[in-house]
XYZ file of C-alpha atoms in Angstrom:
308
model
C -80.185 45.453 62.072
C -79.640 48.881 60.501
C -83.235 48.935 59.280
C -84.451 48.083 62.762
C -82.372 50.903 64.291
C -83.611 53.433 61.737
C -87.214 52.379 62.359
C -86.668 52.830 66.087
C -85.214 56.315 65.551
C -88.223 57.319 63.447
C -90.553 56.120 66.212
C -88.544 58.178 68.708
C -88.943 61.322 66.611
C -92.689 60.810 66.182
C -93.127 60.192 69.905
C -91.247 63.381 70.758
C -93.398 65.462 68.404
C -96.562 64.004 69.938
C -95.346 64.709 73.488
C -94.303 68.256 72.621
C -97.692 68.889 71.038
C -99.670 67.455 73.950
C -97.724 69.489 76.499
C -98.130 72.676 74.463
C -101.897 72.413 74.137
C -102.379 71.184 77.708
C -100.552 74.201 79.111
C -102.589 76.597 76.980
C -105.805 75.145 78.407
C -104.742 75.916 81.991
C -105.159 79.689 81.822
C -103.213 82.852 81.094
C -99.791 82.913 82.812
C -99.632 86.708 82.713
C -102.171 86.907 85.534
C -99.801 84.885 87.738
C -96.732 86.854 86.740
C -98.198 90.296 87.422
C -100.755 89.486 90.112
C -103.596 91.806 90.999
C -103.741 95.580 90.625
C -102.124 95.854 87.191
C -103.450 98.106 84.484
C -105.074 96.715 81.395
C -102.404 98.309 79.226
C -99.568 96.619 81.139
C -101.321 93.281 80.882
C -101.799 93.603 77.129
C -98.179 94.683 76.656
C -96.902 91.626 78.514
C -99.227 89.317 76.600
C -97.904 90.747 73.338
C -94.299 90.504 74.584
C -94.630 86.767 75.158
C -96.545 86.239 71.929
C -99.675 85.103 73.733
C -101.868 87.459 71.730
C -101.523 85.269 68.628
C -103.833 82.377 67.836
C -103.141 78.948 69.325
C -102.123 77.624 65.926
C -99.632 80.435 65.388
C -98.188 79.959 68.878
C -97.835 76.239 68.216
C -95.919 76.646 64.975
C -93.702 79.287 66.546
C -92.965 76.913 69.406
C -92.112 74.024 67.080
C -89.802 76.294 65.090
C -88.062 77.441 68.283
C -87.636 73.846 69.490
C -86.038 72.710 66.236
C -83.784 75.774 66.260
C -82.697 75.145 69.850
C -84.320 78.298 71.243
C -86.569 77.404 74.165
C -87.336 80.891 75.414
C -87.215 82.649 78.772
C -88.968 81.773 81.982
C -92.030 83.928 82.630
C -91.085 84.204 86.307
C -87.275 84.267 86.426
C -86.608 85.944 83.055
C -83.776 83.506 82.418
C -83.265 80.957 79.621
C -85.258 77.867 80.488
C -82.385 75.617 79.462
C -80.243 77.089 82.246
C -83.013 76.647 84.797
C -83.834 73.035 83.908
C -80.257 71.848 83.393
C -79.313 73.474 86.691
C -81.771 71.096 88.377
C -80.560 68.008 86.492
C -77.713 66.977 88.811
C -79.833 66.650 91.992
C -82.378 64.576 90.043
C -79.616 62.390 88.607
C -78.131 61.787 92.063
C -81.515 60.736 93.415
C -82.134 58.531 90.385
C -78.781 56.770 90.811
C -79.444 56.292 94.514
C -82.874 54.768 93.889
C -81.671 52.506 91.080
C -78.680 51.274 93.099
C -80.849 50.499 96.119
C -83.415 48.788 93.910
C -80.896 46.471 92.244
C -79.156 45.599 95.516
C -82.467 44.606 97.122
C -84.704 43.312 94.345
C -82.406 40.938 92.435
C -81.431 38.862 95.520
C -85.059 38.849 96.678
C -86.200 37.644 93.263
C -83.609 34.858 93.265
C -84.669 33.783 96.761
C -88.333 33.806 95.750
C -87.540 31.562 92.785
C -85.332 29.113 94.689
C -87.724 28.836 97.650
C -90.926 29.247 95.667
C -92.735 26.516 97.595
C -91.601 27.616 101.065
C -92.556 30.376 103.459
C -89.537 32.420 102.313
C -90.821 32.657 98.767
C -94.323 33.478 99.945
C -93.111 36.283 102.240
C -90.990 37.816 99.472
C -93.895 37.821 97.036
C -96.286 39.317 99.605
C -93.795 42.142 100.176
C -93.461 42.598 96.417
C -97.221 42.818 95.896
C -97.561 45.316 98.746
C -94.814 47.480 97.290
C -96.448 47.348 93.881
C -99.830 48.339 95.294
C -98.723 51.402 97.281
C -97.923 54.501 95.167
C -94.673 56.390 95.666
C -96.367 59.483 97.043
C -98.146 57.446 99.746
C -94.855 55.857 100.782
C -93.249 59.301 100.811
C -95.948 60.832 102.996
C -95.823 57.907 105.449
C -92.041 58.167 105.691
C -92.269 61.896 106.372
C -94.902 61.422 109.084
C -93.105 58.553 110.810
C -89.380 59.238 110.454
C -89.489 62.966 109.802
C -92.026 64.364 112.258
C -92.947 61.658 114.785
C -89.512 60.128 115.424
C -87.490 63.053 114.074
C -84.780 60.698 112.843
C -84.335 61.946 109.280
C -84.363 65.354 107.563
C -87.389 65.977 105.393
C -86.477 68.820 103.029
C -83.508 69.340 100.719
C -80.419 67.369 99.687
C -77.774 68.693 102.061
C -76.407 65.377 103.371
C -76.478 61.626 102.875
C -79.346 61.372 105.356
C -81.501 63.483 103.028
C -81.312 60.696 100.424
C -82.819 57.964 102.592
C -86.530 58.780 102.518
C -86.752 59.933 98.858
C -84.795 56.859 97.787
C -87.099 54.524 99.721
C -90.204 56.268 98.387
C -89.106 56.000 94.757
C -87.784 52.463 95.128
C -90.954 50.933 96.550
C -92.674 50.050 93.286
C -89.351 49.462 91.527
C -88.231 46.864 94.059
C -91.594 45.140 93.812
C -91.612 45.072 90.003
C -88.023 43.928 89.514
C -88.342 41.318 92.286
C -91.312 39.784 90.467
C -89.569 39.866 87.086
C -86.376 38.404 88.556
C -88.363 35.574 90.130
C -90.185 34.810 86.875
C -86.998 34.950 84.810
C -85.191 32.654 87.241
C -88.083 30.195 87.286
C -87.806 29.948 83.501
C -84.116 29.024 83.599
C -84.092 26.823 86.712
C -85.915 24.066 84.844
C -83.616 24.132 81.799
C -81.373 21.214 80.869
C -78.135 23.173 81.276
C -79.006 23.814 84.932
C -79.413 20.086 85.557
C -76.155 19.449 83.700
C -74.314 21.983 85.862
C -75.609 20.324 89.014
C -74.673 16.888 87.675
C -71.077 18.099 87.308
C -70.997 18.655 91.061
C -70.785 22.438 90.940
C -71.769 24.296 94.133
C -75.374 25.443 94.109
C -74.488 29.144 94.327
C -72.314 28.862 91.213
C -75.130 27.077 89.399
C -77.595 29.805 90.372
C -75.413 32.829 89.708
C -73.242 31.727 86.782
C -75.675 29.588 84.829
C -79.059 30.786 86.075
C -78.773 34.530 86.581
C -76.532 35.032 83.566
C -79.061 33.426 81.235
C -81.917 35.361 82.825
C -80.030 38.649 82.571
C -81.194 39.520 79.030
C -84.816 39.663 80.105
C -83.887 41.373 83.366
C -81.860 44.106 81.665
C -84.763 45.008 79.413
C -87.152 45.192 82.359
C -84.714 47.225 84.460
C -84.221 49.681 81.616
C -87.938 50.192 81.153
C -88.488 50.573 84.898
C -85.750 53.216 85.098
C -87.460 55.055 82.256
C -90.740 54.981 84.154
C -88.949 56.227 87.252
C -87.536 59.218 85.394
C -90.942 60.059 83.957
C -93.243 59.738 86.938
C -92.035 58.515 90.292
C -89.306 61.049 90.914
C -91.539 63.998 89.961
C -94.004 63.382 92.784
C -91.368 62.363 95.318
C -89.203 65.414 94.617
C -92.205 67.648 95.231
C -92.969 65.927 98.562
C -89.421 66.285 99.870
C -88.725 69.679 98.242
C -85.841 68.019 96.433
C -84.176 70.648 94.213
C -84.481 68.605 91.035
C -86.373 68.667 87.773
C -89.452 66.985 89.259
C -89.960 69.687 91.864
C -89.361 72.318 89.167
C -92.028 70.785 86.909
C -94.631 70.788 89.687
C -93.814 74.395 90.572
C -93.920 75.488 86.918
C -97.261 73.772 86.382
C -98.798 75.501 89.403
C -97.479 78.928 88.412
C -98.136 78.352 84.691
C -94.553 79.027 83.666
C -95.107 77.557 80.193
C -91.540 77.723 78.813
C -89.986 75.991 81.832
C -92.710 73.347 81.958
C -92.468 72.609 78.237
C -88.678 72.321 78.205
C -88.667 70.280 81.427
C -91.180 67.768 80.076
C -89.298 67.641 76.777
C -86.032 66.899 78.608
C -87.599 64.111 80.675
C -89.286 62.699 77.571
C -85.983 62.583 75.710
C -84.355 60.680 78.590
C -87.238 58.185 78.744
C -87.363 57.655 74.993
C -83.587 57.240 74.680
C -83.547 54.666 77.491
C -86.448 52.766 75.940
C -84.875 52.824 72.483
C -81.466 51.750 73.828
C -82.986 48.821 75.692
C -85.075 47.872 72.659
C -82.100 47.916 70.302
C -79.831 46.081 72.744
C -82.491 43.428 73.340
C -83.027 42.990 69.616
C -79.287 42.741 69.041
C -78.985 40.054 71.721
C -81.928 38.085 70.357
C -82.532 38.339 66.577
C -85.989 36.801 67.030
C -87.112 40.106 68.576
C -86.205 41.975 65.399
C -88.137 39.517 63.287
C -91.170 39.632 65.600
C -91.302 43.437 65.479
C -90.844 43.566 61.768
C-alpha cells in the first residue's frame, strides 16, 4: 500500500508541473499585459521600464525558470493590476467559491442518489424511464446554458431571484442549479448502474428471504454495497466541478469567487493572478482525485494490483 501511495504522490507532482508549465506558456502567448495595465498614451520609456520591472524583457525560457523557482520557494508575485500579493487576492476569493461548491454538492447528493435508486428499482416502468430521460437531458446541456436560461427566466422575465452577487440565500439558488445540472445527471446514472449491479446479488435475495422490509434491503444491503463505487464517482465529479463548472457559472452570476477571478484575470492578462489561481484549483482537483484513488484502492486491494 505504501508503494501505491508513493506512486500516486509522484504522479501528483508530475501533473502539477505539467499544469504549471502549460498555464505559463499559454499566458505568454496571449499578448503583453503591460499594454492593458497602462492603456493608451504612455511613453515608450515608461512601457519599457514597466516591462523590465516585471521581468518581461527576459527570454521565455528565463521567465519560465524564474517562475518555477518562485513557485517552489512560495513566492507567487504581485498582481499586475492591484499591486498586491496574488496569494492574498486568490485566497480572499476562496470562501465564496467553497460555499457555492458545498451548496452544489449537497443539492446534487440529495437529488441524484434517490433518483438513481428509483431508476434502478423501477427500471422497467415509466418512473425509471422518466428519471433517465431527465438525467440524459441534464448531461447534454452545459452549465453555462443552464445558467443563462435561469437568468433570463427567473432573473429578468419573472424577477423572482437575484442575479448578481452572494448577498443572501436566494443568491445561491440559480448558481447552484446551474452547476448541479450535469452533476445530478452523472451521479444519477452511476447510482442506477451501481444499484443494478447489487440488486441481482445473492445477498439481496437472502435479505428478502429473511422477511426484511424492502426499504431496509435497498438501503442497508444495496446502497451500502454500492457505496464504494459511488464514492469514487462522486469524488471525481466534485473534482471536475472545481476545475470547470464553477468557473463559468461564477462568471455568469458575477459570483465573487475564484472562478470569476480567473475569467477576469485571463481577459486583463494579469499573469500572476491567473497562474496562481489555476495552480490552486489544480491542487484541489489533484488532491481530491488522489484521495479518492487511494481510498478506493484501500477498500479494494484488486485496484492496487490492477494499477500496478
